[in-house]
Amino acid sequence: MFKVCHSGLRFKCNLLIFLNLSVVGTSGFHLFLLQRKMTGCLVTLCRLLCWGLCWPFHVMKITGLYRIYKRLFPTLAYNITFSYNDKMHKRKRELFRNVARFADCDGSLRLLEIGCGSGANFSFYPHGCTVICTDPNPHFEKYLRMSMDRNAHLTYDEFLIVSGEDMKEVQDESVDVVVSTLVLCSVNDVQKVLQEARRVLRAGGAFYFLEHVISDPCSWTHHIQYVFEPLWYYLGDGCEVTRATWKHLEEAGFSQLHLKHFEAPNVSLMIRPHIMGFCIK
């Protein structure tokens, strides 16, 4: 079950430090702090080295050659989608199981998906709902149409090539549900995307999310994410693995936030920490 949740990772880290102080005493705690500082310096150095090794990508972005990769990225993402959906099938079914409760009074359900990509979520949506697809990358359309053909239980509206920060083509309070999965990690402005989601949602509508996030600051996963993020950013077409997305959700102004932290099974360590849930306008 989902529950209204607030950030506890920083508290958990501080609690561990307090317990460490209680056990080892003041002198041992000073040594502990020194070790943490040295670890932080080493991690920063490793990140700089990783950033330096990404120089071919830096050059490609400056010269405009990176656009070639952006054309190829939908093919890569489409193939990864099958593996990710297999591993996350149970979680996605849990997430979307109550979407139908937000149908309008006439029983219709209009759902807008931000950054729909190749349509990885279509099979989890309830029968008969109308889906509006948006994505800033037009090269996803080929794979999106394939997913539409495989999911004939849905009705599809137009495919809008827009960013999540600016969906002016969508009218205010015109949809019942907005969905964002593995999208808020790569948008330029998370708060603007959430503002747009609130704008297009009718009163009482819901924003559903499933996102990978930064790990507990006291964990080695956190260090690994920080070190290799520069490379992941380019390979993932702007994906940042060090975002504490739950903080943006807490500050977005929804009337209710139902959020759960969990570890995704059998996925890369870089994106293993996840959050999922829904907000109500």
GROMACS .gro file of N, CA and C in nm, residues 110-180:
model
  213
  110ARG      N    1  -0.941   1.033  -1.960
  110ARG     CA    2  -0.841   1.093  -2.050
  110ARG      C    3  -0.708   1.096  -1.976
  111LEU      N    4  -0.608   1.032  -2.036
  111LEU     CA    5  -0.476   1.017  -1.973
  111LEU      C    6  -0.371   1.078  -2.063
  112LEU      N    7  -0.289   1.166  -2.008
  112LEU     CA    8  -0.178   1.227  -2.081
  112LEU      C    9  -0.048   1.172  -2.026
  113GLU      N   10   0.038   1.121  -2.114
  113GLU     CA   11   0.168   1.070  -2.071
  113GLU      C   12   0.279   1.165  -2.116
  114ILE      N   13   0.358   1.211  -2.019
  114ILE     CA   14   0.472   1.299  -2.048
  114ILE      C   15   0.592   1.213  -2.080
  115GLY      N   16   0.657   1.239  -2.193
  115GLY     CA   17   0.774   1.159  -2.230
  115GLY      C   18   0.738   1.014  -2.251
  116CYS      N   19   0.639   0.990  -2.337
  116CYS     CA   20   0.586   0.853  -2.354
  116CYS      C   21   0.687   0.760  -2.419
  117GLY      N   22   0.785   0.814  -2.490
  117GLY     CA   23   0.886   0.730  -2.554
  117GLY      C   24   0.822   0.633  -2.651
  118SER      N   25   0.845   0.503  -2.629
  118SER     CA   26   0.794   0.400  -2.720
  118SER      C   27   0.664   0.339  -2.671
  119GLY      N   28   0.604   0.397  -2.568
  119GLY     CA   29   0.475   0.346  -2.520
  119GLY      C   30   0.487   0.228  -2.427
  120ALA      N   31   0.586   0.228  -2.342
  120ALA     CA   32   0.613   0.114  -2.253
  120ALA      C   33   0.504   0.090  -2.150
  121ASN      N   34   0.421   0.191  -2.124
  121ASN     CA   35   0.318   0.178  -2.018
  121ASN      C   36   0.180   0.141  -2.070
  122PHE      N   37   0.163   0.136  -2.202
  122PHE     CA   38   0.029   0.120  -2.258
  122PHE      C   39  -0.042  -0.005  -2.207
  123SER      N   40   0.031  -0.114  -2.192
  123SER     CA   41  -0.034  -0.240  -2.152
  123SER      C   42  -0.088  -0.236  -2.010
  124PHE      N   43  -0.048  -0.136  -1.931
  124PHE     CA   44  -0.091  -0.126  -1.792
  124PHE      C   45  -0.211  -0.033  -1.774
  125TYR      N   46  -0.252   0.036  -1.881
  125TYR     CA   47  -0.362   0.131  -1.871
  125TYR      C   48  -0.495   0.059  -1.886
  126PRO      N   49  -0.601   0.110  -1.818
  126PRO     CA   50  -0.731   0.041  -1.821
  126PRO      C   51  -0.798   0.046  -1.959
  127HIS      N   52  -0.876  -0.055  -1.985
  127HIS     CA   53  -0.946  -0.069  -2.113
  127HIS      C   54  -1.033   0.053  -2.142
  128GLY      N   55  -1.021   0.104  -2.264
  128GLY     CA   56  -1.109   0.211  -2.310
  128GLY      C   57  -1.064   0.352  -2.283
  129CYS      N   58  -0.955   0.371  -2.208
  129CYS     CA   59  -0.915   0.510  -2.179
  129CYS      C   60  -0.848   0.572  -2.302
  130THR      N   61  -0.856   0.703  -2.310
  130THR     CA   62  -0.797   0.777  -2.420
  130THR      C   63  -0.661   0.831  -2.379
  131VAL      N   64  -0.559   0.800  -2.458
  131VAL     CA   65  -0.422   0.836  -2.424
  131VAL      C   66  -0.372   0.946  -2.516
  132ILE      N   67  -0.320   1.052  -2.455
  132ILE     CA   68  -0.254   1.160  -2.528
  132ILE      C   69  -0.104   1.144  -2.505
  133CYS      N   70  -0.028   1.127  -2.610
  133CYS     CA   71   0.116   1.101  -2.600
  133CYS      C   72   0.196   1.228  -2.628
  134THR      N   73   0.294   1.254  -2.542
  134THR     CA   74   0.384   1.368  -2.566
  134THR      C   75   0.528   1.321  -2.549
  135ASP      N   76   0.616   1.375  -2.630
  135ASP     CA   77   0.760   1.348  -2.617
  135ASP      C   78   0.834   1.453  -2.700
  136PRO      N   79   0.947   1.502  -2.649
  136PRO     CA   80   1.023   1.602  -2.726
  136PRO      C   81   1.103   1.543  -2.841
  137ASN      N   82   1.120   1.409  -2.842
  137ASN     CA   83   1.200   1.344  -2.946
  137ASN      C   84   1.108   1.283  -3.051
  138PRO      N   85   1.101   1.342  -3.171
  138PRO     CA   86   1.008   1.293  -3.274
  138PRO      C   87   1.045   1.155  -3.328
  139HIS      N   88   1.167   1.111  -3.304
  139HIS     CA   89   1.214   0.984  -3.360
  139HIS      C   90   1.158   0.863  -3.284
  140PHE      N   91   1.083   0.888  -3.176
  140PHE     CA   92   1.016   0.780  -3.105
  140PHE      C   93   0.887   0.736  -3.175
  141GLU      N   94   0.837   0.817  -3.268
  141GLU     CA   95   0.704   0.793  -3.322
  141GLU      C   96   0.690   0.655  -3.387
  142LYS      N   97   0.794   0.611  -3.457
  142LYS     CA   98   0.789   0.480  -3.523
  142LYS      C   99   0.760   0.369  -3.421
  143TYR      N  100   0.830   0.371  -3.309
  143TYR     CA  101   0.812   0.268  -3.208
  143TYR      C  102   0.683   0.289  -3.128
  144LEU      N  103   0.643   0.414  -3.117
  144LEU     CA  104   0.518   0.446  -3.050
  144LEU      C  105   0.399   0.386  -3.126
  145ARG      N  106   0.402   0.399  -3.258
  145ARG     CA  107   0.293   0.343  -3.340
  145ARG      C  108   0.289   0.190  -3.327
  146MET      N  109   0.405   0.127  -3.315
  146MET     CA  110   0.409  -0.019  -3.297
  146MET      C  111   0.342  -0.059  -3.166
  147SER      N  112   0.369   0.018  -3.061
  147SER     CA  113   0.307  -0.010  -2.931
  147SER      C  114   0.157   0.015  -2.936
  148MET      N  115   0.116   0.117  -3.008
  148MET     CA  116  -0.027   0.143  -3.023
  148MET      C  117  -0.099   0.026  -3.089
  149ASP      N  118  -0.036  -0.031  -3.191
  149ASP     CA  119  -0.097  -0.144  -3.263
  149ASP      C  120  -0.111  -0.266  -3.172
  150ARG      N  121  -0.014  -0.283  -3.080
  150ARG     CA  122  -0.018  -0.398  -2.990
  150ARG      C  123  -0.117  -0.379  -2.875
  151ASN      N  124  -0.159  -0.255  -2.850
  151ASN     CA  125  -0.248  -0.225  -2.738
  151ASN      C  126  -0.377  -0.161  -2.789
  152ALA      N  127  -0.454  -0.244  -2.858
  152ALA     CA  128  -0.578  -0.195  -2.920
  152ALA      C  129  -0.690  -0.174  -2.819
  153HIS      N  130  -0.664  -0.204  -2.691
  153HIS     CA  131  -0.768  -0.182  -2.589
  153HIS      C  132  -0.779  -0.036  -2.550
  154LEU      N  133  -0.687   0.047  -2.605
  154LEU     CA  134  -0.687   0.189  -2.574
  154LEU      C  135  -0.727   0.271  -2.696
  155THR      N  136  -0.772   0.394  -2.670
  155THR     CA  137  -0.798   0.491  -2.776
  155THR      C  138  -0.688   0.596  -2.770
  156TYR      N  139  -0.635   0.632  -2.886
  156TYR     CA  140  -0.521   0.723  -2.888
  156TYR      C  141  -0.557   0.857  -2.952
  157ASP      N  142  -0.519   0.961  -2.883
  157ASP     CA  143  -0.534   1.096  -2.936
  157ASP      C  144  -0.406   1.129  -3.012
  158GLU      N  145  -0.382   1.253  -3.041
  158GLU     CA  146  -0.265   1.291  -3.120
  158GLU      C  147  -0.134   1.273  -3.042
  159PHE      N  148  -0.025   1.262  -3.118
  159PHE     CA  149   0.110   1.256  -3.061
  159PHE      C  150   0.168   1.396  -3.069
  160LEU      N  151   0.193   1.456  -2.953
  160LEU     CA  152   0.243   1.593  -2.946
  160LEU      C  153   0.394   1.592  -2.923
  161ILE      N  154   0.467   1.656  -3.011
  161ILE     CA  155   0.612   1.665  -2.996
  161ILE      C  156   0.642   1.791  -2.916
  162VAL      N  157   0.638   1.779  -2.785
  162VAL     CA  158   0.658   1.892  -2.694
  162VAL      C  159   0.738   1.845  -2.573
  163SER      N  160   0.799   1.940  -2.506
  163SER     CA  161   0.868   1.908  -2.382
  163SER      C  162   0.770   1.913  -2.266
  164GLY      N  163   0.805   1.846  -2.157
  164GLY     CA  164   0.717   1.846  -2.040
  164GLY      C  165   0.704   1.982  -1.975
  165GLU      N  166   0.803   2.069  -1.998
  165GLU     CA  167   0.800   2.203  -1.939
  165GLU      C  168   0.705   2.298  -2.012
  166ASP      N  169   0.667   2.263  -2.136
  166ASP     CA  170   0.583   2.355  -2.215
  166ASP      C  171   0.484   2.274  -2.298
  167MET      N  172   0.368   2.250  -2.242
  167MET     CA  173   0.264   2.174  -2.313
  167MET      C  174   0.144   2.264  -2.343
  168LYS      N  175   0.173   2.378  -2.401
  168LYS     CA  176   0.068   2.477  -2.424
  168LYS      C  177  -0.042   2.427  -2.518
  169GLU      N  178  -0.011   2.322  -2.598
  169GLU     CA  179  -0.114   2.265  -2.686
  169GLU      C  180  -0.224   2.194  -2.609
  170VAL      N  181  -0.197   2.163  -2.482
  170VAL     CA  182  -0.296   2.092  -2.399
  170VAL      C  183  -0.370   2.195  -2.313
  171GLN      N  184  -0.501   2.191  -2.317
  171GLN     CA  185  -0.582   2.289  -2.246
  171GLN      C  186  -0.578   2.268  -2.095
  172ASP      N  187  -0.604   2.374  -2.021
  172ASP     CA  188  -0.611   2.366  -1.876
  172ASP      C  189  -0.721   2.269  -1.833
  173GLU      N  190  -0.692   2.191  -1.728
  173GLU     CA  191  -0.790   2.101  -1.665
  173GLU      C  192  -0.865   2.016  -1.767
  174SER      N  193  -0.790   1.960  -1.863
  174SER     CA  194  -0.853   1.884  -1.971
  174SER      C  195  -0.830   1.734  -1.962
  175VAL      N  196  -0.751   1.687  -1.865
  175VAL     CA  197  -0.726   1.543  -1.853
  175VAL      C  198  -0.751   1.497  -1.710
  176ASP      N  199  -0.777   1.367  -1.696
  176ASP     CA  200  -0.804   1.309  -1.564
  176ASP      C  201  -0.679   1.258  -1.496
  177VAL      N  202  -0.584   1.211  -1.576
  177VAL     CA  203  -0.461   1.152  -1.523
  177VAL      C  204  -0.342   1.197  -1.609
  178VAL      N  205  -0.231   1.227  -1.542
  178VAL     CA  206  -0.103   1.252  -1.609
  178VAL      C  207  -0.004   1.148  -1.558
  179VAL      N  208   0.075   1.093  -1.650
  179VAL     CA  209   0.172   0.989  -1.615
  179VAL      C  210   0.312   1.033  -1.656
  180SER      N  211   0.409   1.004  -1.569
  180SER     CA  212   0.550   1.029  -1.600
  180SER      C  213   0.632   0.914  -1.542
   0.00000   0.00000   0.00000
